[in-house]
Short mmCIF file of C-alpha atoms and ligand atoms in Angstrom, two decimals:
data_model
loop_
_atom_site.label_atom_id
_atom_site.label_comp_id
_atom_site.label_asym_id
_atom_site.label_seq_id
_atom_site.Cartn_x
_atom_site.Cartn_y
_atom_site.Cartn_z
CA MET A 1 3.24 12.58 119.57
CA ARG A 2 4.32 9.21 121.14
CA ILE A 3 5.75 5.74 121.05
CA VAL A 4 3.19 3.18 120.13
CA ASP A 5 5.35 0.22 120.40
CA VAL A 6 8.88 -1.33 120.98
CA VAL A 7 9.67 -4.74 119.46
CA GLU A 8 12.37 -6.87 119.70
CA ILE A 9 13.94 -10.03 117.88
CA THR A 10 16.92 -11.99 118.65
CA LYS A 11 18.92 -12.72 115.95
CA PRO A 12 22.08 -15.25 114.96
CA ILE A 13 25.32 -13.63 114.11
CA ALA A 14 27.20 -16.66 114.45
CA SER A 15 30.33 -17.28 112.45
CA PRO A 16 33.19 -19.71 113.04
CA ILE A 17 35.91 -17.23 114.15
CA ARG A 18 37.50 -17.61 117.66
CA ASN A 19 39.12 -14.52 119.70
CA ALA A 20 41.46 -15.33 122.84
CA TYR A 21 38.28 -15.62 125.02
CA ILE A 22 35.39 -16.65 123.13
CA ASP A 23 34.19 -18.15 120.02
CA PHE A 24 31.13 -16.82 118.01
CA SER A 25 29.58 -20.11 116.85
CA LYS A 26 26.45 -19.19 119.04
CA MET A 27 26.54 -15.43 119.04
CA THR A 28 23.34 -13.56 118.72
CA ALA A 29 22.25 -9.98 118.78
CA SER A 30 19.00 -7.99 119.52
CA LEU A 31 17.59 -5.86 116.51
CA VAL A 32 15.06 -3.37 117.98
CA ALA A 33 12.39 -0.97 116.98
CA VAL A 34 10.88 2.02 118.40
CA VAL A 35 7.67 2.62 116.40
CA THR A 36 6.37 6.20 116.85
CA ASP A 37 3.14 7.78 115.58
CA VAL A 38 5.20 10.47 113.69
CA MET A 39 4.58 10.62 110.07
CA ARG A 40 7.85 11.77 107.91
CA ASP A 41 7.81 11.86 103.90
CA GLY A 42 4.83 9.77 103.80
CA ARG A 43 6.29 7.04 106.25
CA ARG A 44 5.87 6.29 109.63
CA VAL A 45 8.83 7.25 112.04
CA VAL A 46 10.37 4.08 113.43
CA GLY A 47 13.72 4.43 115.18
CA TYR A 48 15.88 0.93 115.16
CA GLY A 49 18.82 -0.21 117.04
CA PHE A 50 20.92 -3.50 117.72
CA ASN A 51 23.68 -4.44 120.02
CA SER A 52 27.10 -4.88 119.21
CA ASN A 53 28.66 -8.43 118.85
CA GLY A 54 30.73 -10.07 121.61
CA ARG A 55 27.47 -9.55 123.85
CA TYR A 56 24.48 -11.89 123.37
CA GLY A 57 20.98 -10.93 122.30
CA GLN A 58 18.97 -9.24 125.34
CA GLY A 59 15.32 -10.14 124.22
CA GLY A 60 14.53 -11.44 128.20
CA LEU A 61 15.32 -7.81 129.63
CA ILE A 62 14.18 -6.00 126.64
CA ARG A 63 10.80 -7.72 126.68
CA GLU A 64 10.44 -8.22 130.47
CA ARG A 65 11.13 -4.97 131.82
CA PHE A 66 12.60 -2.16 129.35
CA ARG A 67 9.96 -2.08 126.86
CA ASN A 68 7.10 -1.82 129.33
CA ARG A 69 8.81 0.58 131.24
CA ILE A 70 8.67 2.94 127.94
CA ILE A 71 5.13 1.65 126.76
CA GLU A 72 3.37 2.39 130.38
CA ALA A 73 5.08 5.72 130.85
CA ASP A 74 2.95 8.90 130.11
CA PRO A 75 3.82 9.67 126.69
CA LYS A 76 3.92 13.51 127.22
CA GLY A 77 6.68 12.55 130.00
CA LEU A 78 8.79 11.15 127.31
CA LEU A 79 8.90 14.32 125.13
CA ASP A 80 11.45 17.22 125.12
CA ASP A 81 10.71 20.82 126.28
CA SER A 82 9.34 21.84 122.99
CA GLY A 83 6.88 18.82 122.93
CA THR A 84 8.06 18.45 119.24
CA ASN A 85 10.47 15.42 119.59
CA LEU A 86 10.82 12.45 121.99
CA ASP A 87 13.55 13.04 124.52
CA PRO A 88 16.55 10.29 124.66
CA HIS A 89 17.23 11.63 128.26
CA ARG A 90 13.98 11.27 129.39
CA ILE A 91 13.06 8.03 127.96
CA TRP A 92 16.29 6.52 129.38
CA ALA A 93 15.04 7.79 132.75
CA ALA A 94 11.82 6.24 132.43
CA MET A 95 13.82 3.02 131.30
CA MET A 96 16.02 2.87 134.45
CA ALA A 97 13.20 3.21 136.92
CA ASN A 98 13.36 1.11 139.75
CA GLU A 99 17.16 -0.25 138.91
CA LYS A 100 19.89 0.14 141.60
CA PRO A 101 23.14 1.30 140.75
CA GLY A 102 26.19 -0.58 140.44
CA GLY A 103 26.63 -4.26 139.23
CA HIS A 104 26.17 -2.84 135.68
CA GLY A 105 25.94 -6.80 133.98
CA GLU A 106 24.16 -6.81 130.78
CA ARG A 107 21.57 -4.32 131.84
CA SER A 108 23.72 -1.88 129.97
CA VAL A 109 23.25 -3.75 126.71
CA ALA A 110 19.49 -4.02 126.59
CA VAL A 111 19.12 0.11 127.58
CA GLY A 112 22.06 0.59 124.82
CA THR A 113 20.21 -1.43 121.94
CA LEU A 114 16.50 0.85 123.10
CA ASP A 115 18.60 3.76 123.22
CA MET A 116 20.05 3.58 119.82
CA ALA A 117 16.71 3.14 118.32
CA VAL A 118 15.25 6.40 120.22
CA TRP A 119 18.05 8.65 118.72
CA ASP A 120 17.14 7.22 115.47
CA ALA A 121 13.86 8.21 115.72
CA VAL A 122 14.71 11.68 117.24
CA ALA A 123 17.09 12.52 114.48
CA LYS A 124 14.23 11.12 112.12
CA ILE A 125 11.60 13.51 113.33
CA ALA A 126 13.97 16.19 113.17
CA GLY A 127 14.87 15.36 109.60
CA LYS A 128 18.48 15.58 109.95
CA PRO A 129 21.33 13.03 110.20
CA LEU A 130 22.09 11.95 113.79
CA PHE A 131 25.99 13.44 113.43
CA ARG A 132 24.40 16.79 112.57
CA LEU A 133 22.14 16.97 115.47
CA LEU A 134 24.48 15.99 117.93
CA ALA A 135 26.78 18.59 116.58
CA GLU A 136 24.09 21.32 116.70
CA LYS A 137 22.89 20.06 120.29
CA LYS A 138 26.53 20.63 121.68
CA GLY A 139 27.40 23.51 119.33
CA ARG A 140 30.22 22.57 117.49
CA GLU A 141 30.98 21.53 113.87
CA ALA A 142 30.28 18.24 112.49
CA ASN A 143 33.03 16.45 110.83
CA PRO A 144 31.70 13.81 108.18
CA ARG A 145 34.79 12.27 107.50
CA VAL A 146 35.53 9.86 110.23
CA PHE A 147 38.77 7.60 110.77
CA VAL A 148 37.94 3.93 110.43
CA TYR A 149 40.27 0.73 110.91
CA ALA A 150 39.56 -2.90 109.62
CA ALA A 151 39.18 -5.10 112.41
CA GLY A 152 39.45 -8.90 111.78
CA GLY A 153 42.43 -11.38 112.00
CA TYR A 154 40.78 -13.64 114.02
CA TYR A 155 41.61 -17.38 114.58
CA TYR A 156 39.58 -19.63 112.21
CA PRO A 157 39.59 -23.30 112.02
CA GLY A 158 42.32 -24.38 109.53
CA LYS A 159 43.70 -20.57 108.94
CA ASP A 160 47.31 -20.51 108.30
CA ASN A 161 49.52 -17.24 108.19
CA SER A 162 48.97 -17.03 104.23
CA ALA A 163 45.32 -16.56 104.74
CA LEU A 164 45.75 -14.18 107.36
CA ARG A 165 47.96 -12.29 105.14
CA ALA A 166 45.34 -12.48 102.21
CA GLU A 167 42.70 -11.08 104.65
CA MET A 168 44.99 -7.90 105.57
CA ARG A 169 45.78 -7.54 101.87
CA GLY A 170 41.97 -7.36 101.09
CA TYR A 171 41.47 -4.55 103.61
CA LEU A 172 44.18 -2.68 102.43
CA ASN A 173 42.71 -3.06 98.77
CA ARG A 174 39.33 -1.61 100.39
CA GLY A 175 41.21 1.67 101.28
CA TYR A 176 42.05 0.86 105.30
CA ASN A 177 45.56 2.00 106.21
CA VAL A 178 44.92 0.66 109.94
CA VAL A 179 44.13 -3.10 110.61
CA LYS A 180 43.55 -5.41 113.69
CA MET A 181 44.41 -9.17 114.53
CA LYS A 182 43.91 -11.30 117.32
CA ILE A 183 46.51 -12.34 119.72
CA GLY A 184 46.43 -14.42 122.81
CA GLY A 185 44.63 -17.53 121.23
CA ALA A 186 47.91 -19.28 120.47
CA SER A 187 51.30 -19.52 121.98
CA ILE A 188 53.30 -16.44 122.22
CA ASP A 189 55.90 -17.73 119.48
CA GLU A 190 53.03 -18.25 117.08
CA ASP A 191 51.56 -14.99 117.91
CA ARG A 192 55.00 -13.32 117.11
CA ALA A 193 54.87 -15.26 114.03
CA ARG A 194 51.66 -14.14 112.93
CA ILE A 195 52.51 -10.42 113.48
CA GLU A 196 55.33 -10.55 111.59
CA ALA A 197 53.84 -12.22 108.68
CA VAL A 198 51.25 -9.34 108.70
CA LEU A 199 53.62 -6.72 109.11
CA GLU A 200 55.41 -7.86 106.15
CA GLU A 201 52.39 -8.29 104.28
CA ILE A 202 51.25 -4.70 104.76
CA GLY A 203 54.61 -2.94 104.98
CA SER A 204 54.42 0.71 104.98
CA GLN A 205 50.93 0.82 103.69
CA ALA A 206 49.30 0.25 106.80
CA ARG A 207 49.48 0.08 110.65
CA LEU A 208 48.78 -2.90 112.62
CA ALA A 209 46.60 -3.02 116.13
CA VAL A 210 46.72 -6.56 118.22
CA ASP A 211 43.57 -7.51 120.42
CA ALA A 212 44.27 -10.10 123.34
CA ASN A 213 40.72 -9.63 124.39
CA GLY A 214 41.49 -9.85 127.95
CA ARG A 215 43.09 -12.97 128.14
CA PHE A 216 46.23 -12.46 130.01
CA ASP A 217 46.96 -12.63 133.48
CA LEU A 218 49.92 -9.84 134.61
CA GLU A 219 52.80 -12.03 133.77
CA THR A 220 51.67 -12.78 130.43
CA ALA A 221 50.76 -9.48 129.55
CA ILE A 222 54.14 -8.37 130.44
CA ALA A 223 55.61 -11.01 128.31
CA TYR A 224 53.49 -10.09 125.28
CA ALA A 225 54.25 -6.58 126.26
CA LYS A 226 58.21 -7.33 125.78
CA MET A 227 57.59 -8.92 122.62
CA LEU A 228 55.32 -6.51 121.25
CA ARG A 229 57.15 -3.43 122.06
CA ASP A 230 59.92 -4.59 119.54
CA TYR A 231 57.15 -3.34 116.47
CA PRO A 232 55.75 -0.26 115.59
CA LEU A 233 51.93 -1.46 116.55
CA PHE A 234 49.18 1.24 116.32
CA TRP A 235 47.91 -0.21 119.87
CA TYR A 236 47.97 -3.15 122.02
CA GLU A 237 44.33 -3.64 123.02
CA GLU A 238 42.78 -5.38 126.17
CA ALA A 239 45.59 -7.44 127.61
CA GLY A 240 44.08 -8.56 130.95
CA ASP A 241 40.65 -8.59 132.52
CA PRO A 242 38.82 -5.54 131.51
CA LEU A 243 37.99 -4.59 135.19
CA ASP A 244 41.56 -5.21 136.28
CA TYR A 245 42.77 -1.43 136.61
CA ALA A 246 45.78 -2.21 138.50
CA LEU A 247 46.87 -4.98 135.65
CA GLN A 248 46.56 -2.16 133.24
CA ALA A 249 48.43 0.47 135.07
CA ALA A 250 51.41 -2.28 135.91
CA LEU A 251 51.51 -3.19 132.09
CA ALA A 252 51.93 0.68 131.13
CA GLU A 253 55.34 0.57 132.91
CA PHE A 254 56.48 -2.10 130.36
CA TYR A 255 54.58 -0.98 127.06
CA PRO A 256 55.64 2.62 125.78
CA GLY A 257 53.57 2.28 122.98
CA PRO A 258 49.76 3.00 122.84
CA MET A 259 47.41 0.55 124.52
CA ALA A 260 43.71 0.38 124.30
CA THR A 261 40.93 -0.91 126.21
CA GLY A 262 37.33 0.04 127.23
CA GLU A 263 34.88 -2.19 125.23
CA ASN A 264 34.01 -4.15 128.19
CA LEU A 265 33.28 -1.21 130.27
CA PHE A 266 29.48 -0.76 130.50
CA SER A 267 28.76 2.62 132.44
CA HIS A 268 30.51 6.14 133.07
CA GLN A 269 31.73 4.59 136.74
CA ASP A 270 33.46 1.99 135.12
CA ALA A 271 35.07 4.45 132.54
CA ARG A 272 36.03 6.49 135.70
CA ASN A 273 37.56 4.04 137.28
CA LEU A 274 39.75 3.27 134.25
CA LEU A 275 40.86 6.42 133.39
CA ARG A 276 41.63 7.11 137.61
CA TYR A 277 43.15 3.58 138.45
CA GLY A 278 44.16 2.23 134.98
CA GLY A 279 47.14 3.95 134.34
CA MET A 280 46.08 4.90 130.90
CA ARG A 281 47.87 7.78 129.28
CA PRO A 282 45.63 10.56 127.57
CA ASP A 283 48.68 11.57 125.27
CA ARG A 284 48.69 8.35 123.11
CA ASP A 285 46.50 5.67 124.56
CA TRP A 286 42.97 4.94 123.27
CA LEU A 287 39.26 4.38 124.69
CA GLN A 288 36.80 1.69 123.26
CA PHE A 289 33.78 2.30 125.21
CA ASP A 290 31.00 1.17 122.95
CA CYS A 291 27.55 2.74 123.44
CA ALA A 292 25.68 -0.18 122.25
CA LEU A 293 26.74 -2.14 125.14
CA SER A 294 26.85 0.69 127.56
CA TYR A 295 23.33 2.11 128.31
CA GLY A 296 23.74 4.06 125.06
CA LEU A 297 24.32 7.53 123.94
CA VAL A 298 22.54 8.90 126.83
CA GLU A 299 25.30 7.56 129.07
CA TYR A 300 27.98 8.01 126.55
CA LEU A 301 27.56 11.65 126.96
CA ARG A 302 28.07 11.20 130.93
CA THR A 303 31.36 8.96 130.03
CA LEU A 304 32.49 11.73 127.77
CA ASP A 305 31.89 14.22 130.59
CA VAL A 306 34.16 12.08 132.60
CA LEU A 307 36.68 12.22 130.25
CA ALA A 308 36.79 15.89 130.11
CA GLN A 309 36.92 16.03 133.86
CA GLN A 310 40.17 13.72 133.76
CA GLY A 311 41.69 15.43 131.18
CA TRP A 312 41.03 13.20 127.97
CA SER A 313 39.70 14.72 124.80
CA PRO A 314 37.07 12.82 122.72
CA SER A 315 39.67 12.44 120.14
CA ARG A 316 41.18 9.41 121.84
CA CYS A 317 38.25 7.54 121.64
CA ILE A 318 37.89 4.93 118.93
CA PRO A 319 34.52 2.79 119.84
CA HIS A 320 34.32 -0.95 119.40
CA GLY A 321 31.45 -2.55 117.66
CA GLY A 322 31.73 -1.28 113.93
CA HIS A 323 28.16 -0.02 113.65
CA GLN A 324 26.72 3.29 112.30
CA MET A 325 25.71 4.73 115.75
CA SER A 326 29.48 5.18 116.56
CA LEU A 327 29.81 6.79 113.26
CA ASN A 328 27.45 9.13 114.16
CA ILE A 329 29.04 10.01 117.43
CA ALA A 330 32.41 10.22 116.16
CA ALA A 331 31.37 12.85 113.02
CA GLY A 332 29.14 14.88 115.49
CA LEU A 333 31.13 15.03 118.73
CA GLY A 334 34.70 14.74 117.57
CA LEU A 335 35.87 11.08 118.40
CA GLY A 336 39.22 9.84 116.88
CA GLY A 337 37.26 7.54 114.89
CA ASN A 338 35.51 4.08 114.68
CA GLU A 339 35.77 0.40 114.62
CA SER A 340 34.89 -1.32 111.23
CA TYR A 341 34.60 -4.99 110.52
CA PRO A 342 34.59 -5.46 106.76
CA ASP A 343 34.02 -9.34 106.47
CA LEU A 344 32.02 -9.79 109.67
CA PHE A 345 28.76 -9.20 111.64
CA GLN A 346 26.68 -8.58 108.69
CA PRO A 347 24.22 -6.84 108.11
CA TYR A 348 24.65 -4.98 111.49
CA GLY A 349 28.12 -3.63 110.88
CA GLY A 350 29.49 -1.46 108.03
CA PHE A 351 28.30 1.80 106.27
CA PRO A 352 25.77 2.91 103.72
CA ASP A 353 25.68 1.42 100.35
CA SER A 354 27.39 4.45 98.74
CA VAL A 355 30.32 4.83 101.43
CA ARG A 356 33.84 3.77 100.49
CA VAL A 357 37.07 3.96 102.42
CA GLU A 358 39.53 6.30 101.28
CA ASP A 359 43.08 6.70 102.85
CA GLY A 360 41.69 5.13 105.86
CA HIS A 361 38.50 7.43 106.19
CA ILE A 362 34.76 7.33 105.06
CA ILE A 363 32.52 10.56 104.81
CA MET A 364 28.95 10.19 106.19
CA PRO A 365 26.35 10.41 103.76
CA ASP A 366 23.32 13.00 104.92
CA LEU A 367 20.96 10.38 105.46
CA PRO A 368 18.40 11.42 108.37
CA GLY A 369 18.54 9.46 111.82
CA ILE A 370 21.68 6.84 111.87
CA GLY A 371 21.55 5.93 108.59
CA PHE A 372 20.29 2.81 108.42
CA GLU A 373 18.05 3.11 105.46
CA GLY A 374 21.27 3.85 103.16
CA LYS A 375 22.47 0.23 103.74
CA SER A 376 20.02 -2.31 101.93
CA ASP A 377 20.86 -5.66 103.59
CA LEU A 378 20.50 -3.92 106.86
CA ILE A 379 17.04 -1.84 106.29
CA LYS A 380 15.73 -4.88 105.02
CA VAL A 381 15.57 -6.80 108.17
CA MET A 382 14.89 -3.92 109.97
CA ARG A 383 11.33 -3.36 108.10
CA GLU A 384 10.82 -6.96 108.20
CA LEU A 385 10.46 -6.49 112.20
CA ALA A 386 8.42 -3.33 112.14
CA GLU A 387 7.22 -1.51 109.21
O1 LIG B 1 36.11 -10.07 119.09
C1 LIG B 1 35.60 -9.40 119.97
O2 LIG B 1 35.22 -9.61 120.77
C2 LIG B 1 35.56 -8.01 119.36
C3 LIG B 1 36.77 -7.14 119.69
O3 LIG B 1 37.18 -7.24 120.69
C4 LIG B 1 36.86 -5.86 119.26
O4 LIG B 1 36.13 -5.85 117.98
O5 LIG B 1 37.81 -5.44 119.69
MG1 LIG B 2 38.63 -5.68 121.40
#
């Protein structure tokens, strides 16, 4: 058994939306395939992966470095001890040969994208849904029912508060009971009016989270905290620079409600620094590390170890990114849920076609691998790449 090829294509996922920091008019994503020589149900096993929105495609790094290290490694050295499946940890180590520590940059996105495809292949070779494989490896019970929330509420050109309300109403109609909107891309008075409009629309049917995308300095973050704490928000996300742990810790003094951050921390070492120095509170705050941006699930397992050492439960994690990889981790390893973008970043985000959101939760279908084969628009572009 061996990996015979690794292929990558960089695709546009452009849209006219804007958060407080970037617009998505030139956004791209890498789609990758890990092609094996294993056959299952009459088909060659190919694992697929892609990177989450917010960071651009990683074709250069994947094609120049990480792909070659997998292809050039001794194939036997990439198998598990039984020799009957690939070993994601050994493949990860092969990819990271001759890489210095620290300064994680975006190489973590390239590795995370390939790691997703490796786990997809491993679960397909095992003939199981990835979430069941993960639960088995950890000796725990999988829970296929996963909390999901609807992320949107972006700044669009020409979008007024009635359009924002209609967007949120649409999410409620589709079964969500937590919705998220952007803040920090307008004046604080405008943002207050946008928040009040959404709260009026959703009433007691749902809760609202807000996301500043790291835009604020400490003074502005605190000014917003004082405004936001008047409302019963689900969370206040990424107020300041993701690496400014002192800002996050200072903010906690002004914001008693739940805070969320972590989508732009790309390693277990960065996660550890957040928990050590960021003032995050394990009884109410939320951690959003996204494996597809941060060296994949092999690294995310280390991050979960860091959490345990620092007294945090995995149930405080609701990853960024809205992809099925994190849904599997949530169902298999007991995370608190997953993000979802009902109207954005298609065909990559979302759920298998048969899945419906009910009461803010989905039920994972029993599909081998990550479950991409259950989403027709997604598997179509995947197969165009490698089958
Ligand atoms: O707008 C983005 O970059 C995405 C984001 O922060 C989120 O989903 O939390
Ligand atoms: Mg965010």
